[in-house]
Amino acid sequence: MRPENYQAVNHPPSHEYELNFGPNHPGIEGNYALKVKLQGDIVIEARADGGYLHRGFEKLMENRLWIQNIALVPRICVPDPVPMEVCYSLAVEDLDDIKVPERAQWLRVLQLELSRIAAHLFTFGGHAATTGMYTPMYWGVTDRDLILDLFEELTGGRVYSIYNLPGGVRQDMPEGFLQRVTQTMDYIDGRLKDYDNLFFTNQIFIRRSKGVGVINQQQALEWGVTGPNLRACGLAFDVRRDDSYLIYDQLDFDIPTEDAGDAWARTLVRRMELVESIRIVRQVVQALPDIKGPVRTPIPNPLAWRVKAGDSYTRVESSKGELAYYIVSNGEEKPYRVHIRGPSSMHAVQVLEKLSVGCRLEDVAQTMFSLDACPPEVDR
Amino acid sequence: MANSILLTILEVILMPLVAFIVGLFMVLMMRKLAAKLQRRVGPPLFQPLYDIVKLYGKQTQISHGLIHDIGIIMAVGGYVAAEALLPVPGMDGIAAKGGLVTLAYLMMVPSLGLALGVGQCANPNGSIGISRALTAMLAYDIPFIIVIFGVAYHFGSTNLVSIIATQQAEGIAGWGISEMPILAIAGLFALHASLGKQPFEIYIAPAEIATGPMVEMGGKFLGGLFVMQTFQLYTASVLYVSLFLGGGENWVTFLIKCFAVLAIPVLIAYLFPRYRTEDLIRLVWKWPVMLALLGVAFVMN
């Protein structure tokens, strides 16, 4: 090498090293990666690395019929797929001026809240497992299965129900279904005490999660944080109440908040939301028998259905945060453009990257799980 | 004389085998208890054995080098050697000739072996795991050594055979746990921490360091670690039974005591998350060490 071409290589200090969380790692949610640079135990740099689940949902939707997309959208968020169906259906109904029957709206709310309970139970387990506590994970999965049993009975599908269509829902509920919903809610309500004793009042867990991944309210708003993560910063914003859809304005429920904005507060908000969701489900169960009528407004032949030209932005409150669909139709048989504003795109990329810096190695996984991100939604 | 040497050799061969078989059932009990708490069915009777057979049946494609291989052998070998020093009903092995100090030393060998073996993998997760494991060892070995000192001082011997004989001669009132209850509590703390179960499970930590020392292990190497675990559970519980519960008068009482002792940390483990490293050290150097020192003070009076 000629001396003028010589450039000294700048090696990082020996106490700095890189570590990959994912794409195949017990500390990451799904096929996702967080590449961190550490100095000792402290993260000094973090880069979110998605794309491992990229199927191009938005683009795929432009090449499918309006009705075909119903089978596609639940796959964007596996743990909480129902809001995907409902939000897409609401957007298409808005575009084509379809009025949804009241009974269908109540059924949708029932399914949405059951899905929220199932998703939160799943999240508690995941969060607990990142701190080495596996019992709540097994409990959460088992109790979630009871709700999947209800979904199977109502829709035929356990995870992807494909129950909500533009115009309403696919079918009415089977006989005795509401009774079984009540039984399941009673059971889960009773189990909350066990979860509290094991998990939510566990002093080691509280010590480990308090002060981890702190977001203040201003940061939350600047970074696009929504859902339970926003409410854990003290801001009582919930699309169900503040931009009400379906029949949520007829229901009585509270918006739980916490002020600390840390991993502990986020988990606690979800715990309180579980109670509120059970409350909503009970109200729906009480009201549904008196609401008669069809569950679906007929739509034109789905194979040749041309939705009116225009655009629609529709949002719902999923268990992860604010979920919105922006759909543009040019009056053809397929959408012209679909954009999904998913909560995980914010939480798992910019928020996670920012919160990880300064975080300790043992808290990186906990920070991600406390944000409750959904990787396929990032890769949409 | 020749017969006695032959008998000792036979016992030295048999004792690790017995330890392995009992250890397999201990692993099974641990998994079954976890399953019960977690509302699962749990594995069938021979699952721990199937796991080991399967892992040993795998072809090894790569090795990280000689030190890596030796490290695993040290990890298992340390415990295998320790078994010959742990008397069981009907077999004393070389326990009368060894002693508690040798046993304590041998129980440290597996961690050092793992450190050597995993260190050569050059995987940062493994290295962090080993650094955590050695830190944890530094934490729990202090109360462990104080407890051993206290017991040896109380019985006037470091010979486990005579410690057990003294306890058995006096009945339950003469057991270590009756005469030195504070030391027994400190010993249980140290035993729990040495097993590396929650809340002391800082060096496996799958969500943090992708299972740490095990991250580069597969096939026979992972099988080796499984075997090590069976010996680890056996050694820790038998040592505790020998020090505080009068050892084994016969196989039935011996096994009941061993499994009961092991059930305590196992039941606690599945109800707690893991500590952070510094919290673990703070806790172990505070309460068990304080209890152990208090226990020794009582013993010395």
XYZ file of C-alpha atoms in Angstrom:
681
model
C 0.000 0.000 0.000
C 1.295 3.426 -0.884
C 1.689 5.589 2.227
C -0.657 8.245 0.856
C -3.405 5.622 0.583
C -3.003 4.459 4.131
C -5.859 5.298 6.438
C -5.845 4.268 10.040
C -8.808 2.080 10.844
C -10.865 3.434 13.690
C -11.745 0.478 15.831
C -14.492 1.078 18.379
C -13.372 1.002 22.003
C -12.940 -2.553 23.169
C -15.829 -2.287 25.643
C -18.285 -1.525 22.842
C -19.934 -4.399 21.037
C -22.930 -5.172 18.900
C -25.730 -7.566 19.657
C -28.638 -8.631 17.484
C -32.046 -9.050 19.048
C -33.723 -11.038 16.324
C -34.887 -11.883 13.751
C -34.835 -15.215 15.564
C -34.584 -14.399 19.249
C -36.763 -15.125 22.292
C -36.601 -11.459 23.245
C -38.239 -10.110 20.140
C -41.868 -10.168 19.069
C -42.172 -12.225 15.904
C -39.792 -12.016 12.968
C -38.283 -8.668 13.686
C -34.865 -7.466 14.728
C -33.369 -4.777 16.839
C -29.640 -4.306 16.309
C -28.075 -2.718 19.339
C -24.624 -1.387 20.122
C -23.706 -1.615 23.761
C -21.149 -0.117 26.057
C -20.936 -2.604 28.878
C -24.554 -3.203 29.816
C -25.905 0.043 28.390
C -27.330 0.412 24.893
C -25.714 3.358 23.100
C -27.270 2.837 19.696
C -30.297 0.891 18.440
C -31.567 0.274 14.942
C -34.871 -1.417 14.204
C -34.573 -3.894 11.368
C -37.837 -5.090 9.889
C -38.760 -6.630 6.576
C -38.567 -10.298 7.559
C -42.329 -10.635 7.187
C -42.747 -8.373 4.223
C -45.532 -9.564 1.942
C -46.553 -6.149 0.706
C -50.083 -6.191 2.099
C -50.895 -2.700 0.860
C -49.789 -3.516 -2.675
C -51.482 -6.921 -2.596
C -54.743 -5.220 -1.720
C -54.569 -3.105 -4.863
C -54.607 -6.304 -6.907
C -57.527 -8.018 -5.239
C -61.247 -7.504 -5.332
C -62.789 -5.433 -2.553
C -64.286 -8.538 -0.977
C -61.110 -10.621 -1.323
C -59.185 -8.215 0.879
C -61.283 -9.281 3.860
C -59.343 -12.547 3.901
C -56.039 -10.687 3.664
C -56.297 -7.924 6.267
C -56.496 -10.049 9.454
C -53.052 -11.414 8.638
C -51.539 -7.989 9.195
C -51.817 -8.390 12.955
C -52.031 -11.962 14.176
C -52.647 -11.366 17.903
C -55.455 -8.855 17.271
C -56.868 -9.408 13.774
C -60.487 -8.311 14.307
C -59.866 -4.525 14.231
C -58.208 -5.018 10.827
C -61.405 -6.513 9.376
C -63.652 -3.967 11.027
C -61.553 -0.954 10.061
C -61.278 -2.066 6.435
C -65.012 -2.770 6.290
C -65.822 0.637 7.818
C -63.662 2.357 5.197
C -65.301 0.502 2.309
C -68.777 1.177 3.754
C -67.883 4.853 4.019
C -66.749 4.902 0.375
C -69.830 3.133 -0.947
C -72.357 4.729 1.457
C -73.417 1.389 2.903
C -75.501 1.555 6.058
C -74.679 -1.224 8.499
C -77.631 -2.750 10.419
C -77.649 -2.000 14.140
C -77.454 -5.644 15.180
C -74.319 -6.083 13.081
C -72.761 -3.069 14.787
C -73.342 -4.593 18.225
C -71.941 -7.918 17.058
C -68.865 -6.148 15.728
C -68.307 -4.413 19.069
C -68.715 -7.732 20.865
C -66.078 -9.316 18.687
C -63.760 -6.298 18.896
C -63.786 -6.274 22.683
C -63.325 -10.034 22.924
C -60.368 -9.661 20.593
C -58.942 -6.877 22.786
C -59.190 -9.115 25.867
C -57.496 -11.976 24.004
C -54.721 -9.676 22.752
C -54.058 -8.189 26.193
C -53.879 -11.640 27.791
C -51.305 -12.548 25.160
C -49.334 -9.365 25.792
C -49.130 -9.869 29.563
C -47.650 -13.299 28.968
C -45.097 -11.984 26.501
C -44.070 -9.144 28.788
C -43.752 -11.460 31.783
C -41.658 -13.920 29.778
C -39.108 -11.245 28.903
C -38.373 -10.945 32.604
C -38.063 -14.707 33.031
C -41.559 -15.283 34.383
C -43.187 -17.939 32.237
C -46.257 -18.871 34.273
C -48.344 -15.809 33.254
C -47.433 -16.601 29.653
C -48.958 -20.077 29.860
C -51.953 -18.747 31.771
C -52.479 -15.979 29.258
C -52.330 -18.346 26.294
C -54.713 -20.791 27.995
C -57.254 -18.131 28.929
C -56.975 -16.542 25.487
C -57.922 -19.921 24.054
C -61.323 -19.662 25.730
C -61.989 -16.540 23.709
C -60.754 -18.265 20.577
C -63.311 -20.995 21.342
C -66.002 -18.298 21.268
C -64.642 -16.971 17.963
C -64.711 -20.463 16.519
C -68.332 -20.842 17.542
C -69.335 -17.438 16.210
C -67.299 -17.324 13.032
C -65.839 -20.747 12.310
C -62.284 -19.427 12.618
C -60.217 -19.243 15.778
C -57.623 -16.612 14.848
C -58.620 -15.241 11.474
C -62.385 -15.093 11.660
C -63.116 -13.266 8.368
C -66.432 -12.405 9.937
C -66.771 -8.699 9.206
C -67.666 -7.834 5.646
C -68.584 -4.489 4.101
C -72.265 -4.228 5.000
C -72.206 -6.062 8.323
C -71.166 -9.457 9.582
C -71.239 -12.810 7.828
C -73.842 -14.511 10.027
C -75.781 -14.121 13.244
C -74.612 -15.772 16.424
C -75.567 -19.360 17.284
C -78.129 -20.186 19.934
C -76.900 -19.870 23.507
C -73.812 -17.994 22.416
C -74.379 -15.021 24.708
C -74.673 -17.343 27.677
C -71.304 -18.858 26.852
C -69.816 -15.381 26.447
C -71.069 -14.505 29.923
C -69.589 -17.696 31.354
C -66.217 -16.941 29.778
C -66.296 -13.351 31.024
C -67.153 -14.557 34.536
C -64.244 -16.964 34.376
C -61.746 -14.373 33.121
C -63.038 -11.831 35.639
C -62.398 -14.373 38.380
C -58.952 -15.146 37.032
C -57.850 -11.516 37.218
C -57.245 -11.922 40.948
C -54.823 -14.784 40.199
C -53.035 -12.639 37.615
C -52.776 -9.826 40.165
C -51.327 -12.112 42.819
C -48.856 -13.733 40.477
C -47.879 -10.936 38.144
C -49.213 -7.436 38.687
C -48.288 -7.256 42.367
C -45.071 -9.224 42.022
C -42.429 -7.049 43.680
C -39.565 -8.289 41.529
C -41.558 -7.596 38.364
C -42.519 -4.133 39.594
C -38.892 -3.404 40.463
C -37.797 -4.564 37.029
C -40.405 -2.722 34.983
C -40.688 0.614 36.821
C -38.603 3.321 35.211
C -37.931 1.233 32.084
C -38.617 2.790 28.667
C -40.066 6.031 29.983
C -42.021 8.234 27.554
C -43.418 11.580 28.629
C -46.639 12.975 27.192
C -44.957 15.464 24.878
C -42.632 12.822 23.434
C -45.573 10.483 23.013
C -47.450 13.026 20.922
C -44.374 13.941 18.867
C -43.507 10.317 18.168
C -47.029 9.253 17.199
C -47.611 7.029 20.215
C -51.224 5.875 20.554
C -53.375 3.403 22.446
C -52.454 2.040 25.861
C -48.905 3.360 25.414
C -50.251 6.914 25.116
C -52.703 6.465 27.950
C -49.809 5.228 30.133
C -48.373 8.760 29.744
C -51.485 10.272 31.316
C -53.424 11.303 28.204
C -56.921 9.846 28.160
C -57.318 9.598 24.407
C -59.249 6.685 22.975
C -60.758 6.583 19.478
C -63.722 4.642 20.822
C -64.744 7.679 22.869
C -63.083 10.661 21.148
C -64.007 9.769 17.565
C -66.684 7.229 18.289
C -67.602 4.571 15.705
C -70.139 1.720 15.629
C -72.219 1.907 18.833
C -69.446 2.805 21.291
C -71.198 6.108 22.110
C -74.063 4.101 23.592
C -71.806 2.187 25.946
C -70.574 3.088 29.398
C -66.844 2.566 29.892
C -63.858 4.405 31.352
C -60.525 5.234 29.768
C -57.872 4.085 32.259
C -54.681 6.129 32.430
C -51.386 6.109 34.275
C -48.847 8.901 34.563
C -45.433 7.258 34.736
C -45.142 6.402 31.017
C -42.850 3.428 31.750
C -43.126 -0.294 31.051
C -44.938 -0.830 34.331
C -47.517 1.878 33.573
C -48.167 0.469 30.105
C -48.812 -2.998 31.515
C -51.028 -1.584 34.244
C -53.128 0.353 31.716
C -53.704 -2.864 29.759
C -54.682 -4.633 32.958
C -57.282 -1.940 33.675
C -58.492 -2.000 30.065
C -59.183 -5.674 30.444
C -61.750 -4.837 33.121
C -63.291 -2.143 30.917
C -63.524 -4.538 27.963
C -65.246 -7.138 30.118
C -67.638 -4.366 31.200
C -68.375 -3.502 27.561
C -68.906 -7.150 26.629
C -71.403 -7.524 29.482
C -73.319 -4.466 28.258
C -73.421 -5.870 24.729
C -74.592 -9.250 26.018
C -77.387 -7.519 27.893
C -78.468 -5.345 24.971
C -78.147 -7.756 22.038
C -81.307 -9.865 22.625
C -83.457 -6.737 22.283
C -81.851 -5.607 19.040
C -83.602 -7.375 16.229
C -83.066 -7.194 12.531
C -80.635 -8.335 9.867
C -76.914 -8.594 10.414
C -75.893 -7.579 6.939
C -76.855 -5.066 4.296
C -76.750 -6.751 0.899
C -73.925 -5.612 -1.341
C -73.779 -5.962 -5.136
C -72.289 -9.080 -6.715
C -68.927 -9.130 -4.915
C -67.093 -10.474 -7.954
C -68.110 -7.464 -10.028
C -68.496 -4.895 -7.291
C -67.275 -1.414 -8.184
C -67.009 0.779 -5.108
C -67.784 4.449 -5.697
C -64.804 6.672 -6.526
C -63.448 8.689 -3.656
C -61.265 8.332 -0.621
C -61.873 7.446 3.001
C -59.817 7.626 6.181
C -61.293 5.469 8.919
C -59.825 4.741 12.307
C -60.531 2.363 15.155
C -58.954 1.663 18.533
C -57.149 -1.660 18.402
C -55.479 -3.262 21.415
C -52.133 -1.912 20.152
C -53.311 1.645 19.534
C -54.890 3.700 16.812
C -55.403 1.733 13.614
C -56.505 3.509 10.471
C -57.129 2.691 6.818
C -56.824 5.269 4.082
C -58.414 3.831 0.956
C -58.680 5.485 -2.437
C -61.153 4.120 -4.962
C -61.283 5.121 -8.615
C -64.566 3.312 -9.107
C -62.954 0.060 -10.182
C -63.334 -3.517 -8.936
C -60.193 -3.161 -6.826
C -58.891 -0.432 -4.525
C -56.661 2.126 -6.222
C -54.539 2.656 -3.133
C -54.648 1.376 0.413
C -52.540 2.798 3.202
C -52.590 1.344 6.688
C -51.690 3.525 9.628
C -50.805 0.859 12.136
C -49.756 1.650 15.699
C -46.835 -0.776 15.545
C -45.064 1.142 12.765
C -44.521 3.934 15.257
C -44.044 1.856 18.386
C -41.667 -0.761 16.981
C -39.494 1.541 14.889
C -38.904 5.105 16.021
C -40.222 4.775 19.565
C -38.376 1.526 20.257
C -35.141 2.870 18.758
C -35.327 5.969 20.930
C -36.333 4.171 24.126
C -33.641 1.529 23.736
C -30.802 4.055 23.854
C -29.644 4.361 27.436
C -31.553 1.212 28.318
C -29.802 -1.731 29.969
C -29.278 -4.946 28.039
C -31.719 -6.842 30.266
C -34.465 -4.292 29.624
C -34.366 -4.156 25.821
C -36.787 -7.058 25.294
C -39.034 -5.806 28.068
C -39.205 -2.375 26.455
C -40.335 -3.858 23.150
C -42.937 -6.134 24.695
C -44.269 -3.332 26.884
C -44.907 -1.333 23.706
C -46.876 -4.319 22.385
C -45.783 -4.010 18.780
C -46.884 -6.321 16.009
C -44.078 -6.908 13.436
C -46.205 -7.953 10.414
C -47.979 -4.645 10.724
C -44.628 -2.825 10.487
C -43.830 -4.802 7.337
C -47.256 -4.259 5.781
C -8.181 -55.272 51.832
C -8.416 -56.143 48.129
C -12.138 -56.663 48.529
C -12.540 -53.314 50.175
C -10.678 -51.584 47.318
C -12.792 -53.415 44.749
C -15.947 -52.458 46.612
C -14.879 -48.817 46.697
C -14.152 -48.868 42.951
C -17.554 -50.428 42.332
C -19.233 -47.754 44.450
C -17.361 -44.960 42.695
C -18.683 -46.309 39.388
C -22.204 -46.908 40.687
C -22.698 -43.622 42.528
C -22.633 -41.361 39.443
C -24.971 -43.794 37.670
C -27.416 -43.638 40.555
C -27.037 -39.858 40.574
C -27.834 -39.715 36.860
C -30.963 -41.860 37.196
C -32.259 -39.994 40.256
C -31.317 -36.719 38.550
C -33.460 -37.632 35.548
C -36.455 -38.049 37.831
C -35.602 -34.751 39.490
C -35.667 -33.058 36.092
C -39.008 -34.754 35.480
C -40.354 -33.538 38.816
C -39.172 -30.020 38.069
C -40.922 -30.019 34.691
C -44.070 -31.613 36.110
C -44.312 -29.069 38.927
C -43.781 -26.248 36.442
C -46.489 -27.706 34.231
C -48.875 -27.977 37.184
C -48.359 -24.325 38.084
C -48.644 -23.285 34.468
C -51.804 -25.328 33.864
C -50.138 -27.712 31.446
C -49.977 -31.480 31.346
C -46.190 -31.694 31.412
C -43.849 -34.256 29.909
C -44.225 -38.063 30.092
C -42.169 -40.197 32.476
C -39.136 -40.791 30.287
C -39.023 -37.428 28.510
C -35.809 -36.227 30.238
C -34.092 -39.428 29.086
C -35.537 -39.169 25.558
C -34.187 -35.623 25.324
C -30.688 -36.707 26.217
C -30.754 -39.770 23.939
C -32.002 -37.630 21.057
C -29.342 -34.983 21.563
C -26.560 -37.567 21.825
C -27.894 -39.239 18.698
C -27.257 -36.133 16.646
C -24.251 -35.922 14.414
C -21.852 -33.146 15.348
C -21.068 -31.075 12.292
C -18.861 -28.416 13.795
C -16.776 -27.942 16.863
C -15.577 -24.683 18.264
C -12.245 -26.293 19.142
C -10.593 -28.456 21.734
C -11.155 -26.103 24.672
C -14.862 -26.011 23.846
C -15.033 -29.816 23.933
C -12.970 -30.018 27.116
C -15.151 -27.373 28.740
C -18.247 -29.534 28.412
C -16.359 -32.566 29.727
C -15.231 -30.482 32.709
C -18.800 -29.314 33.292
C -20.100 -32.876 33.474
C -16.908 -34.334 34.953
C -16.907 -31.948 37.920
C -20.276 -33.256 39.033
C -19.456 -36.907 38.225
C -16.414 -36.637 40.492
C -18.514 -34.898 43.151
C -20.963 -37.820 43.274
C -18.244 -40.149 44.578
C -17.934 -37.831 47.583
C -21.652 -37.723 48.364
C -22.671 -40.663 50.534
C -25.978 -42.350 49.785
C -27.641 -45.209 51.690
C -25.403 -48.244 51.417
C -22.629 -46.492 49.496
C -20.042 -44.105 50.890
C -17.707 -44.151 47.911
C -14.663 -42.077 48.768
C -16.662 -39.648 50.915
C -14.756 -40.658 54.030
C -11.486 -39.823 52.324
C -12.622 -36.606 50.668
C -14.608 -34.103 52.588
C -16.724 -31.026 52.312
C -13.892 -28.798 51.131
C -13.074 -31.070 48.186
C -16.766 -31.352 47.376
C -17.240 -27.579 47.417
C -14.241 -27.248 45.126
C -15.559 -29.878 42.709
C -18.939 -28.144 42.574
C -17.227 -25.037 41.210
C -15.503 -26.937 38.410
C -18.589 -27.163 36.113
C -19.024 -23.384 36.016
C -15.334 -22.946 35.225
C -15.552 -25.647 32.556
C -18.510 -23.901 30.991
C -16.618 -20.624 31.068
C -13.753 -22.220 29.131
C -16.000 -24.004 26.659
C -18.403 -21.167 25.985
C -15.615 -18.603 25.892
C -14.150 -20.313 22.858
C -17.428 -20.002 20.951
C -16.802 -16.249 20.759
C -20.523 -15.599 20.783
C -21.247 -12.376 22.700
C -24.455 -13.828 24.138
C -22.513 -16.823 25.461
C -19.758 -14.630 26.867
C -22.244 -12.360 28.638
C -24.005 -15.458 29.966
C -20.773 -16.871 31.333
C -19.779 -13.571 32.863
C -23.184 -13.503 34.554
C -22.822 -17.159 35.658
C -19.438 -16.480 37.261
C -20.815 -13.338 38.909
C -23.717 -15.378 40.278
C -21.249 -18.018 41.493
C -19.277 -15.304 43.254
C -22.522 -14.245 44.917
C -23.883 -17.597 46.120
C -20.540 -19.228 46.928
C -19.949 -16.852 49.830
C -23.021 -17.903 51.857
C -22.448 -21.488 50.674
C -18.890 -21.553 52.050
C -19.968 -19.883 55.307
C -22.732 -22.485 55.702
C -20.279 -25.320 55.070
C -17.882 -23.807 57.585
C -20.668 -23.520 60.161
C -21.790 -27.118 59.695
C -18.222 -28.438 59.809
C -17.557 -26.420 62.973
C -20.741 -27.676 64.610
C -20.049 -31.340 63.880
C -16.312 -30.984 64.360
C -15.608 -32.605 61.030
C -15.556 -31.964 57.292
C -16.219 -35.628 56.651
C -19.760 -36.068 55.319
C -19.949 -39.710 56.428
C -19.364 -38.766 60.040
C -21.632 -35.690 59.783
C -24.468 -37.929 58.601
C -23.710 -40.595 61.196
C -23.803 -38.009 64.003
C -27.177 -36.695 62.828
C -28.690 -40.151 62.422
C -27.474 -41.254 65.856
C -29.451 -38.475 67.534
C -32.639 -38.703 65.486
C -34.586 -35.722 64.133
C -33.514 -33.570 67.077
C -29.941 -34.093 66.013
C -30.453 -33.119 62.384
C -28.647 -30.053 61.165
C -31.927 -28.274 60.535
C -32.984 -28.733 64.190
C -29.653 -27.722 65.657
C -28.748 -24.983 63.148
C -32.040 -23.654 61.707
C -30.610 -20.282 60.672
C -27.774 -21.943 58.800
C -30.307 -24.265 57.170
C -32.296 -21.298 55.843
C -29.129 -19.647 54.542
C -28.147 -22.971 52.963
C -31.511 -23.216 51.194
C -31.005 -19.722 49.775
C -27.530 -20.677 48.530
C -28.865 -23.949 47.079
C -31.621 -22.119 45.202
C -29.177 -19.577 43.803
C -26.699 -22.263 42.814
C -29.368 -24.009 40.742
C -29.762 -20.829 38.705
C -33.540 -20.903 38.830
C -35.726 -17.800 39.015
C -35.330 -15.309 40.546
C -31.617 -16.162 40.297
C -31.739 -17.227 36.633
C -29.586 -14.425 35.300
C -27.256 -16.371 33.033
C -29.705 -18.301 30.837
C -32.132 -15.352 30.347
C -33.500 -16.302 26.884
C -35.152 -12.943 26.186
C -32.022 -11.028 27.133
C -29.064 -13.064 25.921
C -30.696 -15.820 23.876
C -30.008 -18.571 26.493
C -26.454 -17.356 27.181
C -24.019 -20.257 27.614
C -26.291 -22.596 25.653
C -26.544 -20.376 22.612
C -23.797 -22.142 20.634
C -24.586 -25.597 21.996
C -26.329 -28.222 19.943
C -26.437 -32.008 19.643
C -23.984 -33.762 21.932
C -22.807 -30.526 23.529
C -26.336 -29.575 24.531
C -26.883 -33.184 25.587
C -23.836 -32.755 27.823
C -25.440 -29.741 29.447
C -28.666 -31.702 29.957
C -26.669 -34.436 31.709
C -24.947 -31.751 33.760
C -28.333 -30.475 34.863
C -29.388 -33.888 36.162
C -26.189 -34.095 38.213
C -26.541 -30.509 39.376
C -30.043 -31.039 40.773
C -28.994 -34.282 42.430
C -25.779 -32.914 43.925
C -27.363 -29.780 45.365
C -30.279 -31.584 46.976
C -28.235 -34.551 48.300
C -25.667 -32.200 49.806
C -28.415 -30.253 51.566
C -30.003 -33.462 52.838
C -26.626 -34.664 54.077
C -25.859 -31.411 55.896
C -29.232 -30.602 57.412
C -31.653 -33.524 57.137
C -29.610 -36.398 58.467
C -28.743 -37.932 55.098
C -30.525 -41.126 54.119
C -31.375 -43.836 56.624
C -32.628 -45.888 53.707
C -33.387 -45.216 50.045
C -37.035 -44.362 50.607
C -36.472 -41.645 53.220
C -33.401 -40.454 51.352
C -35.261 -39.932 48.082
C -38.268 -38.344 49.803
C -35.979 -35.847 51.522
C -34.029 -35.092 48.327
C -37.128 -34.527 46.198
C -38.812 -32.460 48.930
C -35.771 -30.219 49.273
C -35.610 -29.701 45.522
C -39.335 -28.972 45.292
C -38.932 -25.799 47.388
C -36.727 -23.798 44.981
C -38.538 -25.261 41.987
C -41.943 -24.133 43.247
C -40.595 -20.669 44.025
C -38.825 -20.430 40.664
C -41.932 -20.595 38.508
C -43.656 -17.801 40.398
C -41.009 -15.125 39.963
C -39.183 -13.244 37.260
C -35.413 -12.985 37.331
C -33.432 -10.328 39.171
C -31.095 -7.940 37.510
C -27.479 -9.002 38.078
C -26.695 -6.321 40.673
C -29.976 -6.978 42.493
C -29.050 -10.648 42.725
C -25.643 -9.877 44.192
C -27.124 -7.323 46.581
C -29.741 -9.792 47.767
C -27.455 -12.805 48.090
C -24.650 -10.889 49.790
C -27.156 -9.336 52.162
C -29.696 -11.851 53.457
C -28.137 -15.309 53.005
C -24.702 -14.032 54.035
C -26.151 -12.265 57.063
C -28.169 -15.340 57.998
C -25.180 -17.596 57.466
C -22.942 -15.402 59.642
C -25.640 -15.268 62.309
C -25.964 -19.040 62.089
C -22.213 -19.457 62.474
C -22.256 -17.093 65.473
C -24.922 -19.268 67.118
C -22.976 -22.417 66.292
C -19.747 -21.022 67.724
C -21.451 -20.131 70.960
